[in-house]
PDB file of C-alpha atoms in Angstrom:
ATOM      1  CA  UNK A   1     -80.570 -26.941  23.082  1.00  0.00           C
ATOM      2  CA  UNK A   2     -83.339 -29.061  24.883  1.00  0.00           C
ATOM      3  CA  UNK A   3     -86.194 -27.271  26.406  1.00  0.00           C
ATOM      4  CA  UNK A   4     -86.620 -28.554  30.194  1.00  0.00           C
ATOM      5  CA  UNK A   5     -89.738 -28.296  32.164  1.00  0.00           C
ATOM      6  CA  UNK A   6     -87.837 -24.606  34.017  1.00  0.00           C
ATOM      7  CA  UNK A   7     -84.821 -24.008  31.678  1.00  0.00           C
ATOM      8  CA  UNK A   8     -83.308 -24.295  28.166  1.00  0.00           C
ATOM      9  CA  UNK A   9     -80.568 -26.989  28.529  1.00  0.00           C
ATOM     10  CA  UNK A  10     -77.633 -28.010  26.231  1.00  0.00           C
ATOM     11  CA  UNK A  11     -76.145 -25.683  23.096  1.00  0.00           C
ATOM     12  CA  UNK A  12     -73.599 -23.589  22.351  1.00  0.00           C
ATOM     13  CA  UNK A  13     -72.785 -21.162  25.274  1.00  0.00           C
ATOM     14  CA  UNK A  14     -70.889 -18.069  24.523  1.00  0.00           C
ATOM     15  CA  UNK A  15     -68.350 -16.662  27.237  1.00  0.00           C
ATOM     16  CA  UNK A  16     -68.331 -12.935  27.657  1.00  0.00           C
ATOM     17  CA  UNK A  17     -64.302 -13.514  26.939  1.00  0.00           C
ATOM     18  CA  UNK A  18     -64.752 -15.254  23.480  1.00  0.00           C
ATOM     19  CA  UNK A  19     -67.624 -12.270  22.796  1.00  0.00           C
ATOM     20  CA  UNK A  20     -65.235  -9.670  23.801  1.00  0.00           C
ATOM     21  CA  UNK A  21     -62.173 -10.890  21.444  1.00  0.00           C
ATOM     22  CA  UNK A  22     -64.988 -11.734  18.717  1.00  0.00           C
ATOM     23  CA  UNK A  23     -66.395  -7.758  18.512  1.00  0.00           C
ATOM     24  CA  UNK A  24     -62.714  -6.223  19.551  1.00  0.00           C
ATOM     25  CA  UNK A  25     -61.076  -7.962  17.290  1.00  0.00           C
ATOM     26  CA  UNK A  26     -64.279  -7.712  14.262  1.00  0.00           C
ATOM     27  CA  UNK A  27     -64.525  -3.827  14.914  1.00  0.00           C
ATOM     28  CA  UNK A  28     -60.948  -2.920  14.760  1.00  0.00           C
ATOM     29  CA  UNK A  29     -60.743  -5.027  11.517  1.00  0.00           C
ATOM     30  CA  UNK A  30     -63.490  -4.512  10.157  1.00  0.00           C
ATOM     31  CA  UNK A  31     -61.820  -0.674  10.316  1.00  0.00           C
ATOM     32  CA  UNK A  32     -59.144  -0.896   9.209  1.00  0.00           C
ATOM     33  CA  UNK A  33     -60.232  -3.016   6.157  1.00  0.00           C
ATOM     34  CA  UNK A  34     -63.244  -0.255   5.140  1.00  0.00           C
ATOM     35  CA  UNK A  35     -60.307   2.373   5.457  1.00  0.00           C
ATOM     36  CA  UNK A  36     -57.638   0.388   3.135  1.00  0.00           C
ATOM     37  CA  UNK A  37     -60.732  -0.801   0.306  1.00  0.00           C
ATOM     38  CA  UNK A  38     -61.545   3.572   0.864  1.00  0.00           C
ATOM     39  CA  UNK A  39     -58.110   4.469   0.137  1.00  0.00           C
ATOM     40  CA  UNK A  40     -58.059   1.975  -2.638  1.00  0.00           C
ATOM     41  CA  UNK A  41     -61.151   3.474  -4.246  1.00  0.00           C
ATOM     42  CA  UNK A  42     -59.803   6.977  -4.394  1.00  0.00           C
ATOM     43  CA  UNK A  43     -56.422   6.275  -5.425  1.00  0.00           C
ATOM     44  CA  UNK A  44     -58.380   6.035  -8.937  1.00  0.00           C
ATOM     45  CA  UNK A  45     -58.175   9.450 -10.585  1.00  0.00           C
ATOM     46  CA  UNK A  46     -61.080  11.113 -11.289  1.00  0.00           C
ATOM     47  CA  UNK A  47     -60.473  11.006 -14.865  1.00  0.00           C
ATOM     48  CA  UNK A  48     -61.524   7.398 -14.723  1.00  0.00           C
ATOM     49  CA  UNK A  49     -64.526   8.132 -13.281  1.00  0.00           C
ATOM     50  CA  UNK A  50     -65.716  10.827 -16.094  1.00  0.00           C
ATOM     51  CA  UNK A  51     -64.447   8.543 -18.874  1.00  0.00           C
ATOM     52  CA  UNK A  52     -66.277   5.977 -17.448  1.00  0.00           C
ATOM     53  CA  UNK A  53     -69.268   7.920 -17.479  1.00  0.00           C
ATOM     54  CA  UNK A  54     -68.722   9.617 -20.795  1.00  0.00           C
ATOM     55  CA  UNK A  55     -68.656   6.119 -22.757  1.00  0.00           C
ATOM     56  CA  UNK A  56     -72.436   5.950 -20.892  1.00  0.00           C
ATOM     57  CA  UNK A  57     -71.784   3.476 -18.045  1.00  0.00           C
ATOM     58  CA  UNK A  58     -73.773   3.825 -15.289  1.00  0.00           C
ATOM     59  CA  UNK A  59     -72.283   3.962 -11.659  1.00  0.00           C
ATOM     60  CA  UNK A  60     -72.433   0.789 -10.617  1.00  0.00           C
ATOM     61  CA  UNK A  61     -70.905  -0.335 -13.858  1.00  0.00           C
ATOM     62  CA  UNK A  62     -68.256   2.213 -13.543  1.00  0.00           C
ATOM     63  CA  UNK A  63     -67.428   0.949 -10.039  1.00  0.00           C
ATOM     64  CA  UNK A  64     -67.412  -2.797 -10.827  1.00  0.00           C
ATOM     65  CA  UNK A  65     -65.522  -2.145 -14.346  1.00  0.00           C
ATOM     66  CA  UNK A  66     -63.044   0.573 -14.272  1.00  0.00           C
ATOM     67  CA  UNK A  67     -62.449   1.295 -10.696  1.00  0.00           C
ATOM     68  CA  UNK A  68     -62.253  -1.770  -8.299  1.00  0.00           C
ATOM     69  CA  UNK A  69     -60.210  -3.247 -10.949  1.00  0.00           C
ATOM     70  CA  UNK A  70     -57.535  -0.529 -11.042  1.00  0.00           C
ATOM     71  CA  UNK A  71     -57.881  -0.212  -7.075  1.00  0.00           C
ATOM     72  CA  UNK A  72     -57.236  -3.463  -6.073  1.00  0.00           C
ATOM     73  CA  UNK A  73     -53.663  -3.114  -7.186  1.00  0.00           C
ATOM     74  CA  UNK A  74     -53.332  -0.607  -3.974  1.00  0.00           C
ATOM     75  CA  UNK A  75     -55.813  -2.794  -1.961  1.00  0.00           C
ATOM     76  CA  UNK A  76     -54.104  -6.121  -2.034  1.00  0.00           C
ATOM     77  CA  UNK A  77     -50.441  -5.824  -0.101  1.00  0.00           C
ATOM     78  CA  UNK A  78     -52.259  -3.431   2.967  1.00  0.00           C
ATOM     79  CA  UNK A  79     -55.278  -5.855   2.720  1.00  0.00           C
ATOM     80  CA  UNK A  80     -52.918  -8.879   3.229  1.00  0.00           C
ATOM     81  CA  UNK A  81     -51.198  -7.195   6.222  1.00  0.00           C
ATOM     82  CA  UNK A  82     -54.254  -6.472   7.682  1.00  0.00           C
ATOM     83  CA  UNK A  83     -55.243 -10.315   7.950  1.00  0.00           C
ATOM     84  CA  UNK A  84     -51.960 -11.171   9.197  1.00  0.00           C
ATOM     85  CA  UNK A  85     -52.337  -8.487  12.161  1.00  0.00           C
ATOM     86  CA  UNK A  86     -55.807  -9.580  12.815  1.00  0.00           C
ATOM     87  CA  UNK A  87     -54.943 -13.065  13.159  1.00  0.00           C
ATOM     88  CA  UNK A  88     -51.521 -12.400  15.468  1.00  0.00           C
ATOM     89  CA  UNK A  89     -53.918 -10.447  17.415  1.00  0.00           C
ATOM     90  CA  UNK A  90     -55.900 -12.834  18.293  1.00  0.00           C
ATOM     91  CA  UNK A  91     -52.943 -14.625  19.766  1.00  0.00           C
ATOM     92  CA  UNK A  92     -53.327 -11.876  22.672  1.00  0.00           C
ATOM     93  CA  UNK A  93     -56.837 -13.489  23.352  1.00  0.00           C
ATOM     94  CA  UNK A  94     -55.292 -15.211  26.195  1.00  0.00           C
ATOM     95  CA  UNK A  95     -55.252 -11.893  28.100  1.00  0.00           C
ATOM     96  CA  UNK A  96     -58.655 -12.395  28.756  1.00  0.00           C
ATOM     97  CA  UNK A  97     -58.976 -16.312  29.079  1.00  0.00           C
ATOM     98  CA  UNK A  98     -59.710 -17.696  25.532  1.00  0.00           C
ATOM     99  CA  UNK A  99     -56.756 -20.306  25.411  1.00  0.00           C
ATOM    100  CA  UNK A 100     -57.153 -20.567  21.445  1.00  0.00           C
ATOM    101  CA  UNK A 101     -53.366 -22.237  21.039  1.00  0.00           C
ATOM    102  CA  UNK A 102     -52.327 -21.815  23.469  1.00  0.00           C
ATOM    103  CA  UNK A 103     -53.626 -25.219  25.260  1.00  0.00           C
ATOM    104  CA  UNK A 104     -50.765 -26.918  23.227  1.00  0.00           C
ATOM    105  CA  UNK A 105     -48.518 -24.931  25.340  1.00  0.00           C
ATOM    106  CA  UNK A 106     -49.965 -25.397  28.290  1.00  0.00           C
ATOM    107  CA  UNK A 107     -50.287 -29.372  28.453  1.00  0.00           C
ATOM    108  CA  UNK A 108     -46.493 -29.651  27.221  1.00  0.00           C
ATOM    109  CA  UNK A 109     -45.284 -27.147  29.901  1.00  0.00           C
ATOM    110  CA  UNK A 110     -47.121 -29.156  32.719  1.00  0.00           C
ATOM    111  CA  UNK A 111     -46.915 -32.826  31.466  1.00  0.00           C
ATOM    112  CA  UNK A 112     -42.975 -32.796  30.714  1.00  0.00           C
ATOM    113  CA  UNK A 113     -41.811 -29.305  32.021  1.00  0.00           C
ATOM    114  CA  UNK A 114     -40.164 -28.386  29.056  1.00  0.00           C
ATOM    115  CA  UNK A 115     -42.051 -25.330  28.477  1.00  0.00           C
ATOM    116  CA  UNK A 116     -39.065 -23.960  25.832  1.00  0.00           C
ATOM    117  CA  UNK A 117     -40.869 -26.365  23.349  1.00  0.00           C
ATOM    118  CA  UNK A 118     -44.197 -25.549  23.689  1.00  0.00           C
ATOM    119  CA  UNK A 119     -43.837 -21.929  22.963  1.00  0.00           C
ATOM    120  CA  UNK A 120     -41.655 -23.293  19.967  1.00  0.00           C
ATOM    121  CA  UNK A 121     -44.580 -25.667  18.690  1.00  0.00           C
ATOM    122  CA  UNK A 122     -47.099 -22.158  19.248  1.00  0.00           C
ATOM    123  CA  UNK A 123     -44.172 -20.223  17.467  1.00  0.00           C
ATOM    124  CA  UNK A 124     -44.378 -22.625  14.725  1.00  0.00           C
ATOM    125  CA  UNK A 125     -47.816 -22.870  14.355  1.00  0.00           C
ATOM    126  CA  UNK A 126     -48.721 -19.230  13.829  1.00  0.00           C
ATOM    127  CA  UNK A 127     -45.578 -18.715  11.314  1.00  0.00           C
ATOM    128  CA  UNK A 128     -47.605 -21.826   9.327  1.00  0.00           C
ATOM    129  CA  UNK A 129     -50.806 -20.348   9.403  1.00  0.00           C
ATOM    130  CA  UNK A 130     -49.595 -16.626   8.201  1.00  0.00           C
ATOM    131  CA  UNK A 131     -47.898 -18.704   5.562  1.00  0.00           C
ATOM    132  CA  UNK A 132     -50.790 -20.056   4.438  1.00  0.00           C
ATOM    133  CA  UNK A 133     -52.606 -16.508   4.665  1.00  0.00           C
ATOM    134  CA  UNK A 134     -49.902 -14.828   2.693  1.00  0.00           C
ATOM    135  CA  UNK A 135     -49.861 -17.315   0.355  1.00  0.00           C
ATOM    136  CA  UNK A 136     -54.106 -17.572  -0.162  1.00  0.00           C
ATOM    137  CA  UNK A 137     -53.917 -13.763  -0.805  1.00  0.00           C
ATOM    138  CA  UNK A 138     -50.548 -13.840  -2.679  1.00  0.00           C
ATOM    139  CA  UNK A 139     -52.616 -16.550  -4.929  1.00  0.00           C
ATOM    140  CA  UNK A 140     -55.851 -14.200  -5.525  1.00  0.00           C
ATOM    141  CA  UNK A 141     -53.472 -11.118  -5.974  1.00  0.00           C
ATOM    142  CA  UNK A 142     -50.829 -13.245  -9.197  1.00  0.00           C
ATOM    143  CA  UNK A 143     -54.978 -14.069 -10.557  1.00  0.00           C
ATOM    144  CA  UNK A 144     -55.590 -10.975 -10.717  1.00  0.00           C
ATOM    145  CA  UNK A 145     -52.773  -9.864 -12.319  1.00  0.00           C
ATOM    146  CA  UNK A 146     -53.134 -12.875 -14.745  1.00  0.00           C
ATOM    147  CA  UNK A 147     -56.520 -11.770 -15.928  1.00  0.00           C
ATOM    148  CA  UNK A 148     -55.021  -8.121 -17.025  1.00  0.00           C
ATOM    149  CA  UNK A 149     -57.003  -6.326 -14.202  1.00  0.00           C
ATOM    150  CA  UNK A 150     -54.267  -4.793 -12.651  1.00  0.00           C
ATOM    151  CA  UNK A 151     -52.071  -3.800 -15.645  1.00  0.00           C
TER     152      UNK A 151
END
C-alpha cells in the first residue's frame, strides 16, 4: 500500500466473502481438531499418567513422552478426515462468491459450452488434492509408526 495525499492506495484488500469462509471454515476446524487431539489425550489410561510420574517425570515430560506418543495412534485417521472435510468444504465457498476452482469451470462452460467437462476437470482436481492430503498424513502417520511411537 501507497499512502496518497487523502487515502491509503494499493495492497491486499480482503472481501467480507473470503473473511467469512476464512473464520467459518478456521472455527469449525479449528473445533473439531481441539476435540479429536482431546479425545486422543484421554484415550491414554490413567495408569500412564501415574507411572509416568512415579519414575519422577515432570508433566510436561510426561505429556511429550508417554502420552502424545501413545495418543497419536487414535489422533491420526480422525485427524486426516478432518483435513479432507475442511478442504471439500471449502469447495462450498462459492455460496458466498469466492470462486476458488471454480473459475476453471466457469471459463470452460462459457468459452466452449461444454460445461460436462468443466465440472469433470473441478471433480478431478479436488480427488488430486485429497490424494495428496491423504497421502502427506498417511506419510507422517507409517513415520511414526517406524520410529516405535505407536507400538
Amino acid at each position: 500500500p501507497e499512502k496518497g495525499r487523502f487515502r491509503i492506495t494499493g495492497g491486499l484488500q480482503v472481501t467480507p466473502e473470503f473473511t467469512a469462509l476464512l473464520v467459518g471454515l478456521g472455527l469449525s476446524a479449528s473445533a473439531g481438531i481441539a476435540e479429536i487431539v482431546r479425545a486422543g489425550i484421554l484415550s491414554v489410561g490413567r495408569g500412564q499418567w501415574e507411572a509416568a510420574r512415579s519414575v519422577g517425570l515432570h508433566d510436561r515430560q510426561t505429556m511429550r513422552l508417554v502420552v502424545l506418543p501413545q495418543a497419536m495412534r487414535v489422533i491420526i485417521p480422525p485427524l486426516t478426515s478432518s483435513y479432507l472435510s475442511t478442504f471439500k468444504n471449502s469447495s462450498l465457498a462459492i455460496a458466498i462468491g469466492y470462486p476458488e476452482l471454480f473459475n476453471i469451470y466457469g471459463t470452460i462452460a462459457n468459452q466452449t459450452g461444454h460445461s460436462l467437462e468443466g465440472i469433470v476437470i473441478v471433480m478431478a482436481s479436488y480427488l488430486v488434492l485429497s490424494w495428496i492430503i491423504s497421502g502427506l498424513v498417511g506419510l507422517a502417520n507409517d513415520r511414526l509408526n517406524k520410529r516405535g511411537a505407536m507400538r
